[in-house]
DNA sequence: ATATCATCGTTCACCAATTGAACGGTGTAG
DNA sequence: CTACACCGTTCAATTGGTGAACGATGATAT
């Protein structure tokens, strides 16, 4: 559960959003599986996830019996749920803009090919 | 005019396309200006450009008087022109796909926000 | 002619980001 | 008990990207 070491530009809005989303729909997910879904390394995933925990957006509960080690349930905290909603809205706005830009780019490319 | 050092994943299709496009429409461009237009560093631009030269897609002619140093005209070779056409088509295909994917992603985000 | 200045391409030490093999802990099956 | 599978964590090593610094050149002023 250690953090430190590694810049702060690692946990972008995009990863924050994606991780919160994945955890919300499957809190039993492992870090390896999460890494696979995000398309990044285990190390980076571990770092980002712990950053979210540190920020209080995610709580890592132990499960499987009562003991207190290995294997977590990654649950969004109320603050995490709120943050995820905000991020989703921002993300949508960004994607809309990108979509528009892409349309322009495509028009440009078609123009370029035509003559 | 040296290359080496620096991975091969640096010169992506995207940069190949963009560089060829910029050079085609302005062969007198400097590496600094090219870097600015691509939104990357001078170092990376220099590397990519030399890679294109090495591949025979671009020829760096000297200009300004007859001497043979500093300041080049970056001209696309016939092979470079051909390559640029191909890249443009691929690029267009890719952008169309991305555009579609984005539309889906946006739909997903809207769905996510609505309820 | 000489000095100054702007700009060029090139280089490379430095930093940030990313990776995945390795490790020790834990649940499970035989 | 042993063996195995999977977990989260760590961190040495690699890679990617940067921009200040350098020497060379053309233009301009003195």
PDB file of C-alpha atoms (C1' of nucleotides) in Angstrom:
ATOM      1  CA  UNK A   1       0.000   0.000   0.000  1.00  0.00           C
ATOM      2  CA  UNK A   2       2.946   2.267  -0.579  1.00  0.00           C
ATOM      3  CA  UNK A   3       2.969   5.113  -3.052  1.00  0.00           C
ATOM      4  CA  UNK A   4       5.695   7.718  -3.725  1.00  0.00           C
ATOM      5  CA  UNK A   5       8.173   7.504  -6.556  1.00  0.00           C
ATOM      6  CA  UNK A   6       6.677   8.110 -10.001  1.00  0.00           C
ATOM      7  CA  UNK A   7       5.516  11.431 -11.335  1.00  0.00           C
ATOM      8  CA  UNK A   8       2.065  12.848 -10.837  1.00  0.00           C
ATOM      9  CA  UNK A   9       1.242  12.979 -14.518  1.00  0.00           C
ATOM     10  CA  UNK A  10       0.827   9.236 -14.537  1.00  0.00           C
ATOM     11  CA  UNK A  11      -2.714   9.160 -13.244  1.00  0.00           C
ATOM     12  CA  UNK A  12      -4.501  11.101 -15.939  1.00  0.00           C
ATOM     13  CA  UNK A  13      -8.212  11.879 -15.998  1.00  0.00           C
ATOM     14  CA  UNK A  14      -8.585   9.144 -18.544  1.00  0.00           C
ATOM     15  CA  UNK A  15      -7.138   6.470 -16.286  1.00  0.00           C
ATOM     16  CA  UNK A  16      -8.982   7.805 -13.286  1.00  0.00           C
ATOM     17  CA  UNK A  17     -12.202   7.494 -15.197  1.00  0.00           C
ATOM     18  CA  UNK A  18     -11.485   4.087 -16.655  1.00  0.00           C
ATOM     19  CA  UNK A  19     -10.344   2.571 -13.395  1.00  0.00           C
ATOM     20  CA  UNK A  20     -13.324   3.875 -11.453  1.00  0.00           C
ATOM     21  CA  UNK A  21     -15.589   2.553 -14.165  1.00  0.00           C
ATOM     22  CA  UNK A  22     -14.038  -0.904 -14.168  1.00  0.00           C
ATOM     23  CA  UNK A  23     -14.061  -1.143 -10.405  1.00  0.00           C
ATOM     24  CA  UNK A  24     -17.652  -0.027 -10.204  1.00  0.00           C
ATOM     25  CA  UNK A  25     -18.816  -2.750 -12.498  1.00  0.00           C
ATOM     26  CA  UNK A  26     -16.578  -5.429 -11.016  1.00  0.00           C
ATOM     27  CA  UNK A  27     -15.058  -4.771  -7.593  1.00  0.00           C
ATOM     28  CA  UNK A  28     -13.582  -8.264  -7.459  1.00  0.00           C
ATOM     29  CA  UNK A  29     -11.282  -7.626 -10.383  1.00  0.00           C
ATOM     30  CA  UNK A  30      -7.577  -8.300  -9.879  1.00  0.00           C
ATOM     31  CA  UNK A  31      -4.907  -5.760 -10.689  1.00  0.00           C
ATOM     32  CA  UNK A  32      -3.652  -8.001 -13.456  1.00  0.00           C
ATOM     33  CA  UNK A  33      -7.039  -8.200 -15.091  1.00  0.00           C
ATOM     34  CA  UNK A  34      -7.530  -4.490 -14.620  1.00  0.00           C
ATOM     35  CA  UNK A  35      -4.172  -3.857 -16.271  1.00  0.00           C
ATOM     36  CA  UNK A  36      -5.224  -6.017 -19.189  1.00  0.00           C
ATOM     37  CA  UNK A  37      -8.449  -4.108 -19.638  1.00  0.00           C
ATOM     38  CA  UNK A  38      -6.735  -0.747 -19.438  1.00  0.00           C
ATOM     39  CA  UNK A  39      -4.021  -1.881 -21.810  1.00  0.00           C
ATOM     40  CA  UNK A  40      -1.194  -0.905 -19.485  1.00  0.00           C
ATOM     41  CA  UNK A  41       1.331  -2.686 -17.318  1.00  0.00           C
ATOM     42  CA  UNK A  42       0.716  -4.198 -13.940  1.00  0.00           C
ATOM     43  CA  UNK A  43       3.125  -1.745 -12.354  1.00  0.00           C
ATOM     44  CA  UNK A  44       1.329   1.279 -13.660  1.00  0.00           C
ATOM     45  CA  UNK A  45      -2.027  -0.118 -12.714  1.00  0.00           C
ATOM     46  CA  UNK A  46      -0.842  -0.787  -9.193  1.00  0.00           C
ATOM     47  CA  UNK A  47       0.434   2.750  -8.924  1.00  0.00           C
ATOM     48  CA  UNK A  48      -2.738   4.370 -10.215  1.00  0.00           C
ATOM     49  CA  UNK A  49      -4.992   2.223  -8.126  1.00  0.00           C
ATOM     50  CA  UNK A  50      -3.097   3.037  -4.974  1.00  0.00           C
ATOM     51  CA  UNK A  51      -3.243   6.703  -5.848  1.00  0.00           C
ATOM     52  CA  UNK A  52      -7.022   6.454  -6.051  1.00  0.00           C
ATOM     53  CA  UNK A  53      -7.088   4.715  -2.689  1.00  0.00           C
ATOM     54  CA  UNK A  54      -4.846   7.380  -1.209  1.00  0.00           C
ATOM     55  CA  UNK A  55      -7.213  10.039  -2.532  1.00  0.00           C
ATOM     56  CA  UNK A  56     -10.083   8.281  -0.799  1.00  0.00           C
ATOM     57  CA  UNK A  57     -11.941   7.487  -4.007  1.00  0.00           C
ATOM     58  CA  UNK A  58     -11.552   3.768  -3.586  1.00  0.00           C
ATOM     59  CA  UNK A  59     -11.521   1.567  -0.495  1.00  0.00           C
ATOM     60  CA  UNK A  60      -9.738  -1.770  -0.638  1.00  0.00           C
ATOM     61  CA  UNK A  61     -11.670  -4.181   1.523  1.00  0.00           C
ATOM     62  CA  UNK A  62     -10.329  -7.592   2.251  1.00  0.00           C
ATOM     63  CA  UNK A  63     -12.593 -10.442   1.453  1.00  0.00           C
ATOM     64  CA  UNK A  64     -12.462 -14.219   1.344  1.00  0.00           C
ATOM     65  CA  UNK A  65     -12.943 -15.213   4.928  1.00  0.00           C
ATOM     66  CA  UNK A  66     -12.059 -12.923   7.754  1.00  0.00           C
ATOM     67  CA  UNK A  67      -8.247 -12.775   7.540  1.00  0.00           C
ATOM     68  CA  UNK A  68      -6.579  -9.610   6.488  1.00  0.00           C
ATOM     69  CA  UNK A  69      -4.234 -10.187   3.626  1.00  0.00           C
ATOM     70  CA  UNK A  70      -4.121 -10.590  -0.134  1.00  0.00           C
ATOM     71  CA  UNK A  71      -6.991 -10.178  -2.562  1.00  0.00           C
ATOM     72  CA  UNK A  72      -9.141  -7.123  -2.230  1.00  0.00           C
ATOM     73  CA  UNK A  73     -12.566  -5.876  -3.047  1.00  0.00           C
ATOM     74  CA  UNK A  74     -12.072  -2.480  -4.628  1.00  0.00           C
ATOM     75  CA  UNK A  75     -15.118  -0.476  -3.717  1.00  0.00           C
ATOM     76  CA  UNK A  76     -15.832   3.089  -4.739  1.00  0.00           C
ATOM     77  CA  UNK A  77     -16.346   5.373  -1.783  1.00  0.00           C
ATOM     78  CA  UNK A  78     -19.175   7.923  -1.922  1.00  0.00           C
ATOM     79  CA  UNK A  79     -16.553  10.446  -2.919  1.00  0.00           C
ATOM     80  CA  UNK A  80     -15.376   8.025  -5.577  1.00  0.00           C
ATOM     81  CA  UNK A  81     -18.874   7.638  -6.964  1.00  0.00           C
ATOM     82  CA  UNK A  82     -19.281  11.374  -7.128  1.00  0.00           C
ATOM     83  CA  UNK A  83     -15.906  11.816  -8.785  1.00  0.00           C
ATOM     84  CA  UNK A  84     -16.734   9.176 -11.329  1.00  0.00           C
ATOM     85  CA  UNK A  85     -19.903  10.999 -12.344  1.00  0.00           C
ATOM     86  CA  UNK A  86     -17.991  14.235 -12.792  1.00  0.00           C
ATOM     87  CA  UNK A  87     -15.263  12.490 -14.748  1.00  0.00           C
ATOM     88  CA  UNK A  88     -17.808  10.823 -16.978  1.00  0.00           C
ATOM     89  CA  UNK A  89     -19.307  14.179 -17.866  1.00  0.00           C
ATOM     90  CA  UNK A  90     -15.916  15.693 -18.593  1.00  0.00           C
ATOM     91  CA  UNK A  91     -14.951  12.635 -20.526  1.00  0.00           C
ATOM     92  CA  UNK A  92     -18.072  12.896 -22.628  1.00  0.00           C
ATOM     93  CA  UNK A  93     -17.407  16.528 -23.399  1.00  0.00           C
ATOM     94  CA  UNK A  94     -13.894  15.691 -24.424  1.00  0.00           C
ATOM     95  CA  UNK A  95     -14.992  12.836 -26.611  1.00  0.00           C
ATOM     96  CA  UNK A  96     -17.566  15.007 -28.334  1.00  0.00           C
ATOM     97  CA  UNK A  97     -14.901  17.516 -29.150  1.00  0.00           C
ATOM     98  CA  UNK A  98     -12.563  14.834 -30.415  1.00  0.00           C
ATOM     99  CA  UNK A  99     -15.345  13.454 -32.520  1.00  0.00           C
ATOM    100  CA  UNK A 100     -15.834  16.810 -34.130  1.00  0.00           C
ATOM    101  CA  UNK A 101     -12.121  17.270 -34.718  1.00  0.00           C
ATOM    102  CA  UNK A 102     -11.916  13.864 -36.283  1.00  0.00           C
ATOM    103  CA  UNK A 103     -14.678  14.744 -38.710  1.00  0.00           C
ATOM    104  CA  UNK A 104     -12.696  17.778 -39.799  1.00  0.00           C
ATOM    105  CA  UNK A 105      -9.534  15.755 -40.132  1.00  0.00           C
ATOM    106  CA  UNK A 106     -11.353  13.190 -42.231  1.00  0.00           C
ATOM    107  CA  UNK A 107     -12.689  15.903 -44.494  1.00  0.00           C
ATOM    108  CA  UNK A 108      -9.162  17.211 -44.905  1.00  0.00           C
ATOM    109  CA  UNK A 109      -7.856  13.761 -45.758  1.00  0.00           C
ATOM    110  CA  UNK A 110     -10.582  13.188 -48.333  1.00  0.00           C
ATOM    111  CA  UNK A 111      -9.801  16.521 -49.897  1.00  0.00           C
ATOM    112  CA  UNK A 112      -6.168  15.537 -50.021  1.00  0.00           C
ATOM    113  CA  UNK A 113      -6.837  12.266 -51.760  1.00  0.00           C
ATOM    114  CA  UNK A 114      -9.434  13.396 -54.258  1.00  0.00           C
ATOM    115  CA  UNK A 115      -7.468  15.519 -56.711  1.00  0.00           C
TER     116      UNK A 115
ATOM    117  CA  UNK B   1      23.066  12.811 -40.827  1.00  0.00           C
ATOM    118  CA  UNK B   2      23.569  10.092 -38.258  1.00  0.00           C
ATOM    119  CA  UNK B   3      20.847   7.826 -37.011  1.00  0.00           C
ATOM    120  CA  UNK B   4      21.085   4.941 -34.484  1.00  0.00           C
ATOM    121  CA  UNK B   5      20.283   5.280 -30.839  1.00  0.00           C
ATOM    122  CA  UNK B   6      16.582   5.614 -30.117  1.00  0.00           C
ATOM    123  CA  UNK B   7      14.064   2.838 -30.593  1.00  0.00           C
ATOM    124  CA  UNK B   8      12.307   2.081 -33.810  1.00  0.00           C
ATOM    125  CA  UNK B   9       8.854   2.712 -32.417  1.00  0.00           C
ATOM    126  CA  UNK B  10       9.547   6.400 -32.503  1.00  0.00           C
ATOM    127  CA  UNK B  11       8.713   6.947 -36.135  1.00  0.00           C
ATOM    128  CA  UNK B  12       5.080   5.886 -36.208  1.00  0.00           C
ATOM    129  CA  UNK B  13       2.839   5.929 -39.266  1.00  0.00           C
ATOM    130  CA  UNK B  14       1.306   9.069 -37.924  1.00  0.00           C
ATOM    131  CA  UNK B  15       4.584  10.971 -37.851  1.00  0.00           C
ATOM    132  CA  UNK B  16       5.652   9.541 -41.164  1.00  0.00           C
ATOM    133  CA  UNK B  17       2.452  10.844 -42.667  1.00  0.00           C
ATOM    134  CA  UNK B  18       2.566  14.216 -41.006  1.00  0.00           C
ATOM    135  CA  UNK B  19       6.188  14.870 -41.831  1.00  0.00           C
ATOM    136  CA  UNK B  20       5.798  13.897 -45.467  1.00  0.00           C
ATOM    137  CA  UNK B  21       2.738  16.120 -45.679  1.00  0.00           C
ATOM    138  CA  UNK B  22       4.480  19.125 -44.154  1.00  0.00           C
ATOM    139  CA  UNK B  23       7.555  18.701 -46.319  1.00  0.00           C
ATOM    140  CA  UNK B  24       5.490  18.336 -49.449  1.00  0.00           C
ATOM    141  CA  UNK B  25       3.730  21.607 -48.887  1.00  0.00           C
ATOM    142  CA  UNK B  26       6.831  23.432 -47.715  1.00  0.00           C
ATOM    143  CA  UNK B  27      10.218  21.911 -48.492  1.00  0.00           C
ATOM    144  CA  UNK B  28      12.026  24.938 -47.107  1.00  0.00           C
ATOM    145  CA  UNK B  29      10.759  24.336 -43.604  1.00  0.00           C
ATOM    146  CA  UNK B  30      13.333  24.122 -40.823  1.00  0.00           C
ATOM    147  CA  UNK B  31      13.453  21.274 -38.351  1.00  0.00           C
ATOM    148  CA  UNK B  32      12.483  23.647 -35.577  1.00  0.00           C
ATOM    149  CA  UNK B  33       9.415  24.827 -37.397  1.00  0.00           C
ATOM    150  CA  UNK B  34       8.551  21.268 -38.348  1.00  0.00           C
ATOM    151  CA  UNK B  35       8.877  20.256 -34.700  1.00  0.00           C
ATOM    152  CA  UNK B  36       6.527  23.053 -33.719  1.00  0.00           C
ATOM    153  CA  UNK B  37       3.932  21.967 -36.248  1.00  0.00           C
ATOM    154  CA  UNK B  38       4.132  18.351 -35.194  1.00  0.00           C
ATOM    155  CA  UNK B  39       3.992  19.291 -31.552  1.00  0.00           C
ATOM    156  CA  UNK B  40       7.122  17.362 -30.637  1.00  0.00           C
ATOM    157  CA  UNK B  41      10.675  18.179 -29.705  1.00  0.00           C
ATOM    158  CA  UNK B  42      13.461  19.174 -31.993  1.00  0.00           C
ATOM    159  CA  UNK B  43      15.367  16.021 -31.090  1.00  0.00           C
ATOM    160  CA  UNK B  44      12.573  13.716 -32.057  1.00  0.00           C
ATOM    161  CA  UNK B  45      11.898  15.602 -35.247  1.00  0.00           C
ATOM    162  CA  UNK B  46      15.534  15.393 -36.223  1.00  0.00           C
ATOM    163  CA  UNK B  47      15.518  11.672 -35.595  1.00  0.00           C
ATOM    164  CA  UNK B  48      12.362  10.997 -37.556  1.00  0.00           C
ATOM    165  CA  UNK B  49      13.374  13.166 -40.453  1.00  0.00           C
ATOM    166  CA  UNK B  50      16.716  11.446 -40.775  1.00  0.00           C
ATOM    167  CA  UNK B  51      14.966   8.101 -40.642  1.00  0.00           C
ATOM    168  CA  UNK B  52      12.846   9.163 -43.603  1.00  0.00           C
ATOM    169  CA  UNK B  53      15.959  10.261 -45.442  1.00  0.00           C
ATOM    170  CA  UNK B  54      17.661   6.973 -44.665  1.00  0.00           C
ATOM    171  CA  UNK B  55      14.628   5.137 -46.040  1.00  0.00           C
ATOM    172  CA  UNK B  56      14.930   7.118 -49.244  1.00  0.00           C
ATOM    173  CA  UNK B  57      11.569   8.850 -48.872  1.00  0.00           C
ATOM    174  CA  UNK B  58      13.090  12.282 -48.527  1.00  0.00           C
ATOM    175  CA  UNK B  59      16.145  13.846 -50.091  1.00  0.00           C
ATOM    176  CA  UNK B  60      17.872  16.706 -48.322  1.00  0.00           C
ATOM    177  CA  UNK B  61      19.215  19.065 -50.950  1.00  0.00           C
ATOM    178  CA  UNK B  62      21.406  21.948 -50.034  1.00  0.00           C
ATOM    179  CA  UNK B  63      20.316  25.289 -51.218  1.00  0.00           C
ATOM    180  CA  UNK B  64      21.354  28.905 -50.800  1.00  0.00           C
ATOM    181  CA  UNK B  65      24.290  29.279 -53.121  1.00  0.00           C
ATOM    182  CA  UNK B  66      26.390  26.378 -54.155  1.00  0.00           C
ATOM    183  CA  UNK B  67      28.211  25.471 -50.930  1.00  0.00           C
ATOM    184  CA  UNK B  68      27.365  22.255 -49.249  1.00  0.00           C
ATOM    185  CA  UNK B  69      26.465  22.810 -45.653  1.00  0.00           C
ATOM    186  CA  UNK B  70      23.640  23.877 -43.382  1.00  0.00           C
ATOM    187  CA  UNK B  71      20.043  24.531 -44.355  1.00  0.00           C
ATOM    188  CA  UNK B  72      18.336  21.993 -46.524  1.00  0.00           C
ATOM    189  CA  UNK B  73      15.505  21.661 -48.949  1.00  0.00           C
ATOM    190  CA  UNK B  74      13.622  18.583 -47.906  1.00  0.00           C
ATOM    191  CA  UNK B  75      12.190  17.121 -51.054  1.00  0.00           C
ATOM    192  CA  UNK B  76      10.053  14.026 -51.317  1.00  0.00           C
ATOM    193  CA  UNK B  77      11.560  11.417 -53.594  1.00  0.00           C
ATOM    194  CA  UNK B  78       9.261   9.596 -56.021  1.00  0.00           C
ATOM    195  CA  UNK B  79       9.207   6.787 -53.478  1.00  0.00           C
ATOM    196  CA  UNK B  80       8.318   9.330 -50.810  1.00  0.00           C
ATOM    197  CA  UNK B  81       5.448  10.689 -52.836  1.00  0.00           C
ATOM    198  CA  UNK B  82       4.119   7.209 -53.379  1.00  0.00           C
ATOM    199  CA  UNK B  83       4.499   6.362 -49.718  1.00  0.00           C
ATOM    200  CA  UNK B  84       2.693   9.510 -48.736  1.00  0.00           C
ATOM    201  CA  UNK B  85      -0.298   8.599 -50.864  1.00  0.00           C
ATOM    202  CA  UNK B  86      -0.456   5.174 -49.299  1.00  0.00           C
ATOM    203  CA  UNK B  87      -0.099   6.585 -45.826  1.00  0.00           C
ATOM    204  CA  UNK B  88      -2.826   9.101 -46.466  1.00  0.00           C
ATOM    205  CA  UNK B  89      -5.208   6.349 -47.461  1.00  0.00           C
ATOM    206  CA  UNK B  90      -4.325   4.234 -44.431  1.00  0.00           C
ATOM    207  CA  UNK B  91      -4.569   7.266 -42.244  1.00  0.00           C
ATOM    208  CA  UNK B  92      -8.012   8.035 -43.592  1.00  0.00           C
ATOM    209  CA  UNK B  93      -9.158   4.479 -42.972  1.00  0.00           C
ATOM    210  CA  UNK B  94      -7.839   4.626 -39.443  1.00  0.00           C
ATOM    211  CA  UNK B  95      -9.494   7.938 -38.747  1.00  0.00           C
ATOM    212  CA  UNK B  96     -12.809   6.675 -40.066  1.00  0.00           C
ATOM    213  CA  UNK B  97     -12.598   3.722 -37.730  1.00  0.00           C
ATOM    214  CA  UNK B  98     -11.664   5.928 -34.813  1.00  0.00           C
ATOM    215  CA  UNK B  99     -14.565   8.184 -35.660  1.00  0.00           C
ATOM    216  CA  UNK B 100     -16.916   5.253 -35.510  1.00  0.00           C
ATOM    217  CA  UNK B 101     -15.433   3.984 -32.264  1.00  0.00           C
ATOM    218  CA  UNK B 102     -15.764   7.416 -30.761  1.00  0.00           C
ATOM    219  CA  UNK B 103     -19.425   7.519 -31.665  1.00  0.00           C
ATOM    220  CA  UNK B 104     -19.932   4.253 -29.834  1.00  0.00           C
ATOM    221  CA  UNK B 105     -17.954   5.456 -26.861  1.00  0.00           C
ATOM    222  CA  UNK B 106     -20.051   8.609 -26.740  1.00  0.00           C
ATOM    223  CA  UNK B 107     -23.225   6.570 -26.861  1.00  0.00           C
ATOM    224  CA  UNK B 108     -21.922   4.484 -23.967  1.00  0.00           C
ATOM    225  CA  UNK B 109     -21.066   7.585 -21.967  1.00  0.00           C
ATOM    226  CA  UNK B 110     -24.500   9.088 -22.549  1.00  0.00           C
ATOM    227  CA  UNK B 111     -26.116   5.863 -21.473  1.00  0.00           C
ATOM    228  CA  UNK B 112     -23.951   5.882 -18.390  1.00  0.00           C
ATOM    229  CA  UNK B 113     -24.959   9.367 -17.400  1.00  0.00           C
ATOM    230  CA  UNK B 114     -28.663   9.223 -18.166  1.00  0.00           C
ATOM    231  CA  UNK B 115     -30.015   6.926 -15.460  1.00  0.00           C
TER     232      UNK B 115
ATOM    233  C1'  DA C   1      37.576  43.107 -43.516  1.00  0.00           C
ATOM    234  C1'  DT C   2      35.768  42.070 -39.370  1.00  0.00           C
ATOM    235  C1'  DA C   3      32.568  41.625 -35.902  1.00  0.00           C
ATOM    236  C1'  DT C   4      27.912  40.651 -34.606  1.00  0.00           C
ATOM    237  C1'  DC C   5      23.821  38.334 -34.856  1.00  0.00           C
ATOM    238  C1'  DA C   6      20.240  34.990 -36.307  1.00  0.00           C
ATOM    239  C1'  DT C   7      19.395  30.620 -37.658  1.00  0.00           C
ATOM    240  C1'  DC C   8      20.568  26.106 -39.176  1.00  0.00           C
ATOM    241  C1'  DG C   9      21.206  20.806 -38.160  1.00  0.00           C
ATOM    242  C1'  DT C  10      23.165  17.828 -34.835  1.00  0.00           C
ATOM    243  C1'  DT C  11      24.173  15.812 -30.423  1.00  0.00           C
ATOM    244  C1'  DC C  12      23.471  13.897 -25.994  1.00  0.00           C
ATOM    245  C1'  DA C  13      23.028  14.085 -20.860  1.00  0.00           C
ATOM    246  C1'  DC C  14      19.088  14.090 -18.289  1.00  0.00           C
ATOM    247  C1'  DC C  15      14.516  12.985 -16.717  1.00  0.00           C
ATOM    248  C1'  DA C  16       9.940  10.792 -16.752  1.00  0.00           C
ATOM    249  C1'  DA C  17       7.263   6.995 -17.881  1.00  0.00           C
ATOM    250  C1'  DT C  18       6.612   2.231 -18.393  1.00  0.00           C
ATOM    251  C1'  DT C  19       7.521  -2.375 -18.126  1.00  0.00           C
ATOM    252  C1'  DG C  20       7.358  -7.144 -16.379  1.00  0.00           C
ATOM    253  C1'  DA C  21      10.194 -10.585 -13.745  1.00  0.00           C
ATOM    254  C1'  DA C  22      10.700 -11.731  -9.176  1.00  0.00           C
ATOM    255  C1'  DC C  23       9.138 -12.184  -4.385  1.00  0.00           C
ATOM    256  C1'  DG C  24       6.537 -13.517  -0.414  1.00  0.00           C
ATOM    257  C1'  DG C  25       1.934 -14.317   1.149  1.00  0.00           C
ATOM    258  C1'  DT C  26      -2.477 -16.957   0.944  1.00  0.00           C
ATOM    259  C1'  DG C  27      -6.411 -20.066  -0.603  1.00  0.00           C
ATOM    260  C1'  DT C  28      -7.200 -24.512  -2.650  1.00  0.00           C
ATOM    261  C1'  DA C  29      -6.735 -29.341  -4.347  1.00  0.00           C
ATOM    262  C1'  DG C  30      -4.734 -33.818  -4.073  1.00  0.00           C
TER     263       DG C  30
ATOM    264  C1'  DC D   1       1.984 -31.822   3.902  1.00  0.00           C
ATOM    265  C1'  DT D   2       2.929 -30.526  -0.715  1.00  0.00           C
ATOM    266  C1'  DA D   3       2.115 -28.392  -4.854  1.00  0.00           C
ATOM    267  C1'  DC D   4       0.093 -25.167  -7.414  1.00  0.00           C
ATOM    268  C1'  DA D   5      -2.335 -20.935  -8.802  1.00  0.00           C
ATOM    269  C1'  DC D   6      -3.090 -16.415  -8.155  1.00  0.00           C
ATOM    270  C1'  DC D   7      -2.719 -12.258  -5.381  1.00  0.00           C
ATOM    271  C1'  DG D   8      -0.484  -7.374  -4.524  1.00  0.00           C
ATOM    272  C1'  DT D   9       3.910  -5.228  -4.311  1.00  0.00           C
ATOM    273  C1'  DT D  10       8.501  -3.820  -5.679  1.00  0.00           C
ATOM    274  C1'  DC D  11      12.088  -2.009  -8.456  1.00  0.00           C
ATOM    275  C1'  DA D  12      16.058  -2.548 -11.862  1.00  0.00           C
ATOM    276  C1'  DA D  13      16.167  -1.893 -16.478  1.00  0.00           C
ATOM    277  C1'  DT D  14      14.591  -0.062 -20.708  1.00  0.00           C
ATOM    278  C1'  DT D  15      12.619   3.346 -23.563  1.00  0.00           C
ATOM    279  C1'  DG D  16      10.891   7.763 -25.120  1.00  0.00           C
ATOM    280  C1'  DG D  17      11.154  12.469 -25.200  1.00  0.00           C
ATOM    281  C1'  DT D  18      13.366  16.895 -24.217  1.00  0.00           C
ATOM    282  C1'  DG D  19      15.828  21.127 -25.059  1.00  0.00           C
ATOM    283  C1'  DA D  20      20.372  23.471 -23.966  1.00  0.00           C
ATOM    284  C1'  DA D  21      24.622  23.625 -26.082  1.00  0.00           C
ATOM    285  C1'  DC D  22      27.707  23.449 -30.083  1.00  0.00           C
ATOM    286  C1'  DG D  23      29.936  24.491 -34.387  1.00  0.00           C
ATOM    287  C1'  DA D  24      28.886  26.093 -38.979  1.00  0.00           C
ATOM    288  C1'  DT D  25      26.940  29.411 -42.171  1.00  0.00           C
ATOM    289  C1'  DG D  26      24.594  33.569 -44.268  1.00  0.00           C
ATOM    290  C1'  DA D  27      23.316  38.200 -43.611  1.00  0.00           C
ATOM    291  C1'  DT D  28      24.103  42.718 -41.803  1.00  0.00           C
ATOM    292  C1'  DA D  29      26.459  46.651 -39.681  1.00  0.00           C
ATOM    293  C1'  DT D  30      30.647  49.119 -38.734  1.00  0.00           C
TER     294       DT D  30
END
